[in-house]
Each structure stands twice: as C-alpha cells, then as structure tokens.
mmCIF file of C-alpha atoms and ligand atoms in Angstrom:
data_model
loop_
_atom_site.group_PDB
_atom_site.id
_atom_site.type_symbol
_atom_site.label_atom_id
_atom_site.label_comp_id
_atom_site.label_asym_id
_atom_site.label_seq_id
_atom_site.Cartn_x
_atom_site.Cartn_y
_atom_site.Cartn_z
ATOM 1 C CA MET A 235 -23.793 -9.881 34.608
ATOM 2 C CA PHE A 236 -20.043 -9.609 34.960
ATOM 3 C CA ASN A 237 -19.564 -12.549 32.594
ATOM 4 C CA LEU A 238 -21.925 -11.111 30.066
ATOM 5 C CA LYS A 239 -20.015 -7.835 30.067
ATOM 6 C CA ARG A 240 -16.724 -9.640 29.676
ATOM 7 C CA LYS A 241 -18.100 -11.620 26.772
ATOM 8 C CA LYS A 242 -19.306 -8.456 25.046
ATOM 9 C CA GLN A 243 -15.922 -6.811 25.588
ATOM 10 C CA GLN A 244 -14.209 -9.851 24.072
ATOM 11 C CA THR A 245 -16.357 -9.877 20.951
ATOM 12 C CA VAL A 246 -15.735 -6.161 20.443
ATOM 13 C CA ASP A 247 -11.984 -6.411 20.880
ATOM 14 C CA THR A 248 -11.063 -9.539 18.949
ATOM 15 C CA ILE A 249 -10.644 -9.922 15.244
ATOM 16 C CA ASP A 250 -13.636 -11.141 13.272
ATOM 17 C CA TYR A 251 -12.057 -13.389 10.643
ATOM 18 C CA GLU A 252 -15.261 -13.184 8.580
ATOM 19 C CA ASN A 253 -14.787 -9.439 8.087
ATOM 20 C CA ILE A 254 -11.165 -8.941 7.136
ATOM 21 C CA PRO A 255 -10.457 -6.025 4.747
ATOM 22 C CA GLN A 256 -9.619 -7.567 1.383
ATOM 23 C CA HIS A 257 -7.260 -4.774 0.446
ATOM 24 C CA ILE A 258 -5.275 -2.553 2.822
ATOM 25 C CA GLY A 259 -3.319 0.492 1.644
ATOM 26 C CA ILE A 260 -0.466 1.750 3.804
ATOM 27 C CA ILE A 261 1.337 5.089 3.678
ATOM 28 C CA MET A 262 4.622 4.086 5.316
ATOM 29 C CA ASP A 263 5.284 7.447 6.923
ATOM 30 C CA GLY A 264 7.559 8.601 9.742
ATOM 31 C CA ASN A 265 10.813 6.867 8.755
ATOM 32 C CA GLY A 266 12.748 10.151 8.754
ATOM 33 C CA ARG A 267 11.490 11.208 12.194
ATOM 34 C CA TRP A 268 12.143 7.731 13.574
ATOM 35 C CA ALA A 269 15.764 7.979 12.413
ATOM 36 C CA LYS A 270 16.230 11.563 13.601
ATOM 37 C CA ARG A 271 15.094 10.697 17.124
ATOM 38 C CA ARG A 272 17.854 8.082 17.214
ATOM 39 C CA GLY A 273 20.534 10.301 15.724
ATOM 40 C CA LEU A 274 20.584 8.152 12.580
ATOM 41 C CA PRO A 275 20.547 9.163 8.896
ATOM 42 C CA ARG A 276 17.149 9.170 7.172
ATOM 43 C CA SER A 277 18.275 6.195 5.078
ATOM 44 C CA ALA A 278 18.430 4.122 8.297
ATOM 45 C CA GLY A 279 14.776 5.014 8.898
ATOM 46 C CA HIS A 280 13.827 3.789 5.422
ATOM 47 C CA ALA A 281 15.792 0.563 5.945
ATOM 48 C CA ALA A 282 13.971 0.005 9.248
ATOM 49 C CA GLY A 283 10.705 0.774 7.423
ATOM 50 C CA ALA A 284 11.474 -1.937 4.864
ATOM 51 C CA LYS A 285 11.833 -4.484 7.703
ATOM 52 C CA THR A 286 8.499 -3.362 9.140
ATOM 53 C CA LEU A 287 6.976 -3.856 5.707
ATOM 54 C CA ASP A 288 8.048 -7.523 5.663
ATOM 55 C CA LYS A 289 6.658 -8.138 9.134
ATOM 56 C CA ILE A 290 3.342 -6.426 8.438
ATOM 57 C CA THR A 291 2.902 -8.147 5.060
ATOM 58 C CA ARG A 292 3.315 -11.555 6.704
ATOM 59 C CA CYS A 293 0.918 -10.526 9.463
ATOM 60 C CA ALA A 294 -1.651 -9.381 6.875
ATOM 61 C CA GLU A 295 -1.244 -12.703 5.076
ATOM 62 C CA LYS A 296 -2.007 -14.579 8.316
ATOM 63 C CA LEU A 297 -5.126 -12.462 8.816
ATOM 64 C CA GLY A 298 -6.368 -13.367 5.332
ATOM 65 C CA VAL A 299 -5.892 -9.961 3.683
ATOM 66 C CA ARG A 300 -5.618 -10.463 -0.105
ATOM 67 C CA TYR A 301 -3.827 -7.253 -1.134
ATOM 68 C CA VAL A 302 -1.527 -4.823 0.661
ATOM 69 C CA THR A 303 -0.522 -1.715 -1.281
ATOM 70 C CA VAL A 304 2.303 0.347 0.162
ATOM 71 C CA TYR A 305 3.490 3.803 -0.803
ATOM 72 C CA ALA A 306 7.250 3.377 -1.238
ATOM 73 C CA PHE A 307 8.139 6.350 -3.462
ATOM 74 C CA SER A 308 5.834 9.046 -4.799
ATOM 75 C CA THR A 309 6.158 11.037 -8.010
ATOM 76 C CA GLU A 310 6.905 13.993 -5.707
ATOM 77 C CA ASN A 311 9.684 12.222 -3.767
ATOM 78 C CA TRP A 312 12.219 13.063 -6.534
ATOM 79 C CA LYS A 313 12.306 16.512 -4.873
ATOM 80 C CA ARG A 314 14.171 15.047 -1.877
ATOM 81 C CA PRO A 315 17.965 15.417 -1.593
ATOM 82 C CA LYS A 316 19.804 13.244 -4.104
ATOM 83 C CA ASP A 317 21.457 11.078 -1.443
ATOM 84 C CA GLU A 318 18.054 10.219 0.049
ATOM 85 C CA VAL A 319 16.568 9.408 -3.381
ATOM 86 C CA ASP A 320 19.622 7.269 -4.170
ATOM 87 C CA SER A 321 19.349 5.419 -0.862
ATOM 88 C CA LEU A 322 15.639 4.718 -1.452
ATOM 89 C CA MET A 323 16.369 3.370 -4.942
ATOM 90 C CA LYS A 324 19.222 1.241 -3.588
ATOM 91 C CA LEU A 325 16.907 -0.107 -0.885
ATOM 92 C CA MET A 326 14.405 -0.983 -3.606
ATOM 93 C CA VAL A 327 17.064 -2.817 -5.629
ATOM 94 C CA ASP A 328 18.180 -4.779 -2.523
ATOM 95 C CA TYR A 329 14.565 -5.539 -1.683
ATOM 96 C CA LEU A 330 13.878 -6.889 -5.162
ATOM 97 C CA ASP A 331 17.106 -8.925 -5.074
ATOM 98 C CA ASP A 332 16.244 -10.392 -1.688
ATOM 99 C CA TYR A 333 12.490 -10.660 -1.945
ATOM 100 C CA LYS A 334 12.490 -14.412 -1.255
ATOM 101 C CA ARG A 335 14.637 -14.173 1.824
ATOM 102 C CA VAL A 336 12.932 -11.115 3.287
ATOM 103 C CA LEU A 337 9.403 -12.240 2.681
ATOM 104 C CA GLY A 338 9.961 -15.973 3.030
ATOM 105 C CA GLY A 339 7.860 -18.762 1.555
ATOM 106 C CA ASP A 340 6.026 -18.866 -1.721
ATOM 107 C CA ASN A 341 2.815 -17.224 -0.662
ATOM 108 C CA ILE A 342 3.445 -13.632 -1.573
ATOM 109 C CA ARG A 343 3.013 -12.223 -5.045
ATOM 110 C CA ILE A 344 4.778 -8.924 -5.665
ATOM 111 C CA ARG A 345 3.609 -6.272 -8.085
ATOM 112 C CA ILE A 346 4.926 -2.787 -8.632
ATOM 113 C CA VAL A 347 2.624 0.070 -9.667
ATOM 114 C CA GLY A 348 3.568 3.534 -10.829
ATOM 115 C CA ARG A 349 5.289 5.271 -13.708
ATOM 116 C CA ARG A 350 8.060 3.007 -14.951
ATOM 117 C CA ASP A 351 9.802 5.099 -17.598
ATOM 118 C CA GLU A 352 11.548 7.338 -15.050
ATOM 119 C CA LEU A 353 13.056 4.410 -13.145
ATOM 120 C CA SER A 354 16.532 3.059 -13.824
ATOM 121 C CA GLU A 355 16.932 0.192 -16.268
ATOM 122 C CA GLU A 356 18.301 -1.907 -13.413
ATOM 123 C CA ILE A 357 15.161 -1.458 -11.306
ATOM 124 C CA ILE A 358 12.851 -2.047 -14.290
ATOM 125 C CA ARG A 359 14.698 -5.298 -15.063
ATOM 126 C CA LYS A 360 14.480 -6.457 -11.447
ATOM 127 C CA ILE A 361 10.789 -5.555 -11.237
ATOM 128 C CA ASP A 362 10.110 -7.766 -14.271
ATOM 129 C CA ILE A 363 12.073 -10.649 -12.724
ATOM 130 C CA VAL A 364 10.305 -10.463 -9.349
ATOM 131 C CA GLU A 365 6.824 -9.972 -10.800
ATOM 132 C CA ASN A 366 7.371 -12.948 -13.050
ATOM 133 C CA ALA A 367 8.922 -15.142 -10.349
ATOM 134 C CA THR A 368 6.025 -14.546 -7.933
ATOM 135 C CA LYS A 369 3.150 -14.556 -10.414
ATOM 136 C CA ASP A 370 1.756 -17.916 -9.260
ATOM 137 C CA ASN A 371 1.795 -17.010 -5.550
ATOM 138 C CA ASP A 372 -1.808 -16.498 -4.636
ATOM 139 C CA LYS A 373 -2.134 -16.099 -0.881
ATOM 140 C CA ILE A 374 -1.539 -12.339 -0.781
ATOM 141 C CA THR A 375 -0.312 -9.709 -3.238
ATOM 142 C CA LEU A 376 2.103 -7.064 -1.998
ATOM 143 C CA VAL A 377 1.718 -4.083 -4.296
ATOM 144 C CA ILE A 378 4.571 -1.600 -4.077
ATOM 145 C CA ALA A 379 3.694 1.888 -5.311
ATOM 146 C CA LEU A 380 6.972 3.140 -6.752
ATOM 147 C CA ASN A 381 7.200 6.443 -8.578
ATOM 148 C CA TYR A 382 3.467 6.493 -8.035
ATOM 149 C CA GLY A 383 1.157 9.489 -7.877
ATOM 150 C CA GLY A 384 -2.635 9.373 -7.952
ATOM 151 C CA ARG A 385 -2.849 12.420 -10.214
ATOM 152 C CA GLU A 386 -0.154 11.144 -12.608
ATOM 153 C CA GLU A 387 -2.034 7.842 -12.778
ATOM 154 C CA LEU A 388 -5.249 9.612 -13.803
ATOM 155 C CA VAL A 389 -3.423 11.733 -16.389
ATOM 156 C CA SER A 390 -1.884 8.595 -17.853
ATOM 157 C CA ALA A 391 -5.300 6.858 -17.978
ATOM 158 C CA ALA A 392 -6.861 9.942 -19.596
ATOM 159 C CA ARG A 393 -4.162 9.901 -22.297
ATOM 160 C CA LYS A 394 -4.731 6.209 -23.046
ATOM 161 C CA ILE A 395 -8.479 6.709 -23.304
ATOM 162 C CA ALA A 396 -8.059 9.867 -25.433
ATOM 163 C CA GLU A 397 -5.880 7.846 -27.845
ATOM 164 C CA ALA A 398 -8.632 5.231 -28.109
ATOM 165 C CA VAL A 399 -11.185 7.963 -28.901
ATOM 166 C CA LYS A 400 -8.835 9.605 -31.415
ATOM 167 C CA SER A 401 -8.314 6.359 -33.290
ATOM 168 C CA GLY A 402 -12.059 5.707 -33.367
ATOM 169 C CA ARG A 403 -11.892 2.530 -31.224
ATOM 170 C CA ILE A 404 -14.312 4.065 -28.728
ATOM 171 C CA ALA A 405 -16.695 7.024 -28.625
ATOM 172 C CA PRO A 406 -16.570 9.683 -25.849
ATOM 173 C CA GLU A 407 -19.946 8.369 -24.587
ATOM 174 C CA ASP A 408 -18.322 4.978 -23.939
ATOM 175 C CA ILE A 409 -16.164 6.464 -21.185
ATOM 176 C CA ASP A 410 -17.452 5.416 -17.781
ATOM 177 C CA GLU A 411 -16.062 4.709 -14.298
ATOM 178 C CA LYS A 412 -15.204 1.145 -15.209
ATOM 179 C CA MET A 413 -13.112 2.333 -18.141
ATOM 180 C CA ILE A 414 -11.132 4.634 -15.848
ATOM 181 C CA SER A 415 -10.643 1.796 -13.317
ATOM 182 C CA ASP A 416 -9.530 -0.486 -16.155
ATOM 183 C CA ASN A 417 -6.899 2.005 -17.327
ATOM 184 C CA ILE A 418 -5.172 2.865 -14.063
ATOM 185 C CA TYR A 419 -2.145 1.033 -12.653
ATOM 186 C CA THR A 420 -4.220 -0.880 -10.106
ATOM 187 C CA SER A 421 -6.735 -2.349 -12.575
ATOM 188 C CA PHE A 422 -5.886 -5.924 -11.468
ATOM 189 C CA MET A 423 -7.211 -5.531 -7.939
ATOM 190 C CA PRO A 424 -10.200 -4.251 -5.961
ATOM 191 C CA ASP A 425 -10.177 -0.777 -4.422
ATOM 192 C CA PRO A 426 -8.690 -0.559 -0.916
ATOM 193 C CA ASP A 427 -11.204 -1.138 1.864
ATOM 194 C CA PHE A 428 -8.909 0.382 4.423
ATOM 195 C CA ILE A 429 -6.030 2.875 4.345
ATOM 196 C CA ILE A 430 -3.566 3.164 7.220
ATOM 197 C CA ARG A 431 -1.316 6.174 7.730
ATOM 198 C CA PRO A 432 0.981 6.169 10.749
ATOM 199 C CA SER A 433 3.208 9.030 12.034
ATOM 200 C CA GLY A 434 0.515 11.578 12.858
ATOM 201 C CA GLU A 435 -0.076 13.074 9.401
ATOM 202 C CA LEU A 436 -3.740 13.272 8.408
ATOM 203 C CA ARG A 437 -3.673 13.390 4.621
ATOM 204 C CA LEU A 438 -3.651 11.169 1.549
ATOM 205 C CA SER A 439 -0.612 12.739 -0.167
ATOM 206 C CA ASN A 440 -1.620 11.695 -3.697
ATOM 207 C CA PHE A 441 -1.988 7.990 -2.753
ATOM 208 C CA LEU A 442 -4.727 5.950 -4.503
ATOM 209 C CA LEU A 443 -6.910 9.017 -5.127
ATOM 210 C CA TRP A 444 -9.433 7.341 -7.433
ATOM 211 C CA GLN A 445 -9.404 4.036 -5.580
ATOM 212 C CA SER A 446 -9.969 5.470 -2.085
ATOM 213 C CA ALA A 447 -13.411 6.956 -2.816
ATOM 214 C CA TYR A 448 -15.017 4.636 -0.241
ATOM 215 C CA SER A 449 -12.013 3.510 1.778
ATOM 216 C CA GLU A 450 -12.046 3.664 5.549
ATOM 217 C CA PHE A 451 -9.073 5.507 7.082
ATOM 218 C CA TRP A 452 -6.984 4.805 10.164
ATOM 219 C CA PHE A 453 -4.398 7.226 11.507
ATOM 220 C CA SER A 454 -1.962 6.827 14.360
ATOM 221 C CA ASP A 455 1.033 8.658 15.834
ATOM 222 C CA ILE A 456 3.331 5.635 15.618
ATOM 223 C CA CYS A 457 6.229 6.058 13.178
ATOM 224 C CA TRP A 458 6.191 3.332 10.523
ATOM 225 C CA PRO A 459 9.394 1.545 11.676
ATOM 226 C CA ASP A 460 7.749 1.082 15.116
ATOM 227 C CA PHE A 461 4.485 -0.263 13.682
ATOM 228 C CA THR A 462 3.796 -3.741 15.084
ATOM 229 C CA GLU A 463 1.545 -6.700 14.389
ATOM 230 C CA ALA A 464 -0.510 -5.621 17.415
ATOM 231 C CA ASP A 465 -1.032 -2.215 15.762
ATOM 232 C CA LEU A 466 -2.290 -3.909 12.597
ATOM 233 C CA HIS A 467 -4.656 -6.017 14.691
ATOM 234 C CA ARG A 468 -5.886 -2.900 16.490
ATOM 235 C CA ALA A 469 -6.451 -1.136 13.165
ATOM 236 C CA VAL A 470 -8.372 -4.101 11.713
ATOM 237 C CA ILE A 471 -10.554 -4.309 14.829
ATOM 238 C CA ASP A 472 -11.363 -0.592 14.401
ATOM 239 C CA PHE A 473 -12.143 -1.185 10.721
ATOM 240 C CA GLN A 474 -14.595 -3.870 11.753
ATOM 241 C CA LYS A 475 -16.532 -1.359 13.854
ATOM 242 C CA ARG A 476 -17.127 0.920 10.847
ATOM 243 C CA ASN A 477 -20.498 1.000 9.138
ATOM 244 C CA ARG A 478 -19.720 1.094 5.413
ATOM 245 C CA ARG A 479 -22.669 2.391 3.420
ATOM 246 C CA PHE A 480 -21.059 3.294 0.070
ATOM 247 C CA GLY A 481 -23.443 6.242 -0.255
ATOM 248 C CA GLY A 482 -26.501 4.125 0.581
ATOM 249 C CA VAL A 483 -28.368 4.025 3.895
HETATM 250 C C1 FPP B 1853 7.855 8.537 4.179
HETATM 251 O O1 FPP B 1853 8.500 8.787 5.422
HETATM 252 C C2 FPP B 1853 8.458 7.366 3.589
HETATM 253 C C3 FPP B 1853 8.977 7.297 2.351
HETATM 254 C C4 FPP B 1853 8.987 8.445 1.408
HETATM 255 C C5 FPP B 1853 9.604 6.068 1.850
HETATM 256 C C6 FPP B 1853 8.982 4.781 2.312
HETATM 257 C C7 FPP B 1853 9.863 3.695 1.918
HETATM 258 C C8 FPP B 1853 10.176 2.639 2.677
HETATM 259 C C9 FPP B 1853 9.578 2.325 3.986
HETATM 260 C C10 FPP B 1853 11.192 1.744 2.116
HETATM 261 C C11 FPP B 1853 10.742 0.353 2.013
HETATM 262 C C12 FPP B 1853 10.147 -0.009 0.786
HETATM 263 C C13 FPP B 1853 10.641 -0.906 -0.067
HETATM 264 C C14 FPP B 1853 9.707 -1.666 -0.869
HETATM 265 C C15 FPP B 1853 12.066 -1.173 -0.223
HETATM 266 P P1 FPP B 1853 9.376 10.088 5.579
HETATM 267 O O2 FPP B 1853 10.761 9.787 5.213
HETATM 268 O O3 FPP B 1853 8.752 11.206 4.830
HETATM 269 O O4 FPP B 1853 9.272 10.315 7.123
HETATM 270 P P2 FPP B 1853 9.242 11.717 7.870
HETATM 271 O O5 FPP B 1853 7.913 12.329 7.522
HETATM 272 O O6 FPP B 1853 9.340 11.315 9.296
HETATM 273 O O7 FPP B 1853 10.410 12.520 7.405
#
C-alpha cells in the first residue's frame, strides 16, 4: 500500500515529457522590487532578469518546449522614467550583441515581435542581424516581445486587413479568425499553451491578448530574477494537471 502511494505521488510530481507545453509565454515581472529589496537601482533588477531569461530559456529547451515568448518592453513602458527606459534599451542592445555567448550553442532561434518603427535604428539593425544569424536554429525559438502591446498588435492587423479590403484584394466577408492570426506579429508560431507571471501580479497587462484565448495561467510570488529551473519544472507539472477543453466537454 505504501509503495503504491509513493508510486502515485511520483507520477503526479514528475514531468511528463509527452505533455510538454509547446509554447510558454512569460511576463518577466518583479525586477524592480527585486532590486529595491537589495538597495539596488531598478536597472540592476532588469540586468538580473536578463540572466534569468537565459537560464530559463535553456531549461525550457531541455524540456522540449518549442517556443518561449517573453515580455521585455511593452508599448506602455515608454511612460517609465527616461533613465529606466534607456537602461532597458541598452540591456537589449547588449543582449543582441552577446546573444551567442549568453545563450550558448546553436540551438536557439531568436525573434523579436512588436512595433519596430519606434525603436532606435541601432536596435532595429541588431534585431535584423540576430534574427538572420539564428534563423536555422530549430530546437527552440526565443521570442522577445519588444515595444509590444496586444491592443496595438490588433490595431495594426486591422489596418493591414482594412487596406486589403480598400484595394479590393479581399471582401469584408473574407475576414475570419485565421486572417487575424495571420496578420499579427506572432503569425509564425502557435498560440501559447501556458502563460507564467511571477511577482504576485494577477493580470495579463496587454500581453498576447488574442493568442491567450485558451492559454493556461500560472502565477507565483517569486520575483523574476529569483525564478529558478525548479520553478519552471513546478509550473510545467501544474500545467500537466490541467484539463484543457478549448470550449468543448
Ligand atoms: C517588469 O518588471 C519588467 C520589465 C518591464 C522589463 C523586463 C525586461 C527584462 C527582464 C530585461 C531582459 C530582457 C532582454 C531580452 C534584454 P518591473 O520592473 O515592472 O518590476 P516591478 O513590478 O517589481 O517594479
């Protein structure tokens, strides 16, 4: 009896490699609070968060996750003090410069999603270089949402589709869910199965609004810089206990 119980406990608490979420979205929250508790500037929290991102991406790769999308800078984050915005952009530039060293190996493809035209020419140039240099890496894709907002993304898709209607290429009746999915920034990948938000906040904050219609959510009080591989494992095990019905029975 004891053995049977132990066995059951083990199956419940270990990762089922046949049921790994294909796509995980992460809202990397709590960097500021992490820094404040240590008497450090907020920029130090973001830098620590970038290191956590590398660790968790490699961990996700080992689990067999195919896509990780992280919220690095939202369309609303421009409202932050200039020195914080500047430090986040500088971190992004350093990250793009160092992507090989920080992520290691040739397994990780990097893609950036979000509104490009408001980014500096330097960042846009570096994004093109990194996306091109990693385009044949097929183990996992790290998607960095930069100057990204779910509502902005839908407005931009609506404009593209409206142009197609205006020019007569399509009729209004042709517009369907697939057309919206095909015209948003994330059209190259499946919707996220699972969205993780650490730091105790319980909201989506304009992240992957369209794509998260049937995502499972996982919240925790841990600040993102403290997030460990064990936390990711715990989250995935919880995901595997969910009964996903997609509106069916
Ligand atoms: C939210 O935490 C976090 C951000 C707005 C930025 C996230 C960016 C990184 C982790 C940088 C790494 C990314 C790359 C690709 C270089 P917060 O600052 O709002 O935290 P708080 O709620 O505790 O203040």
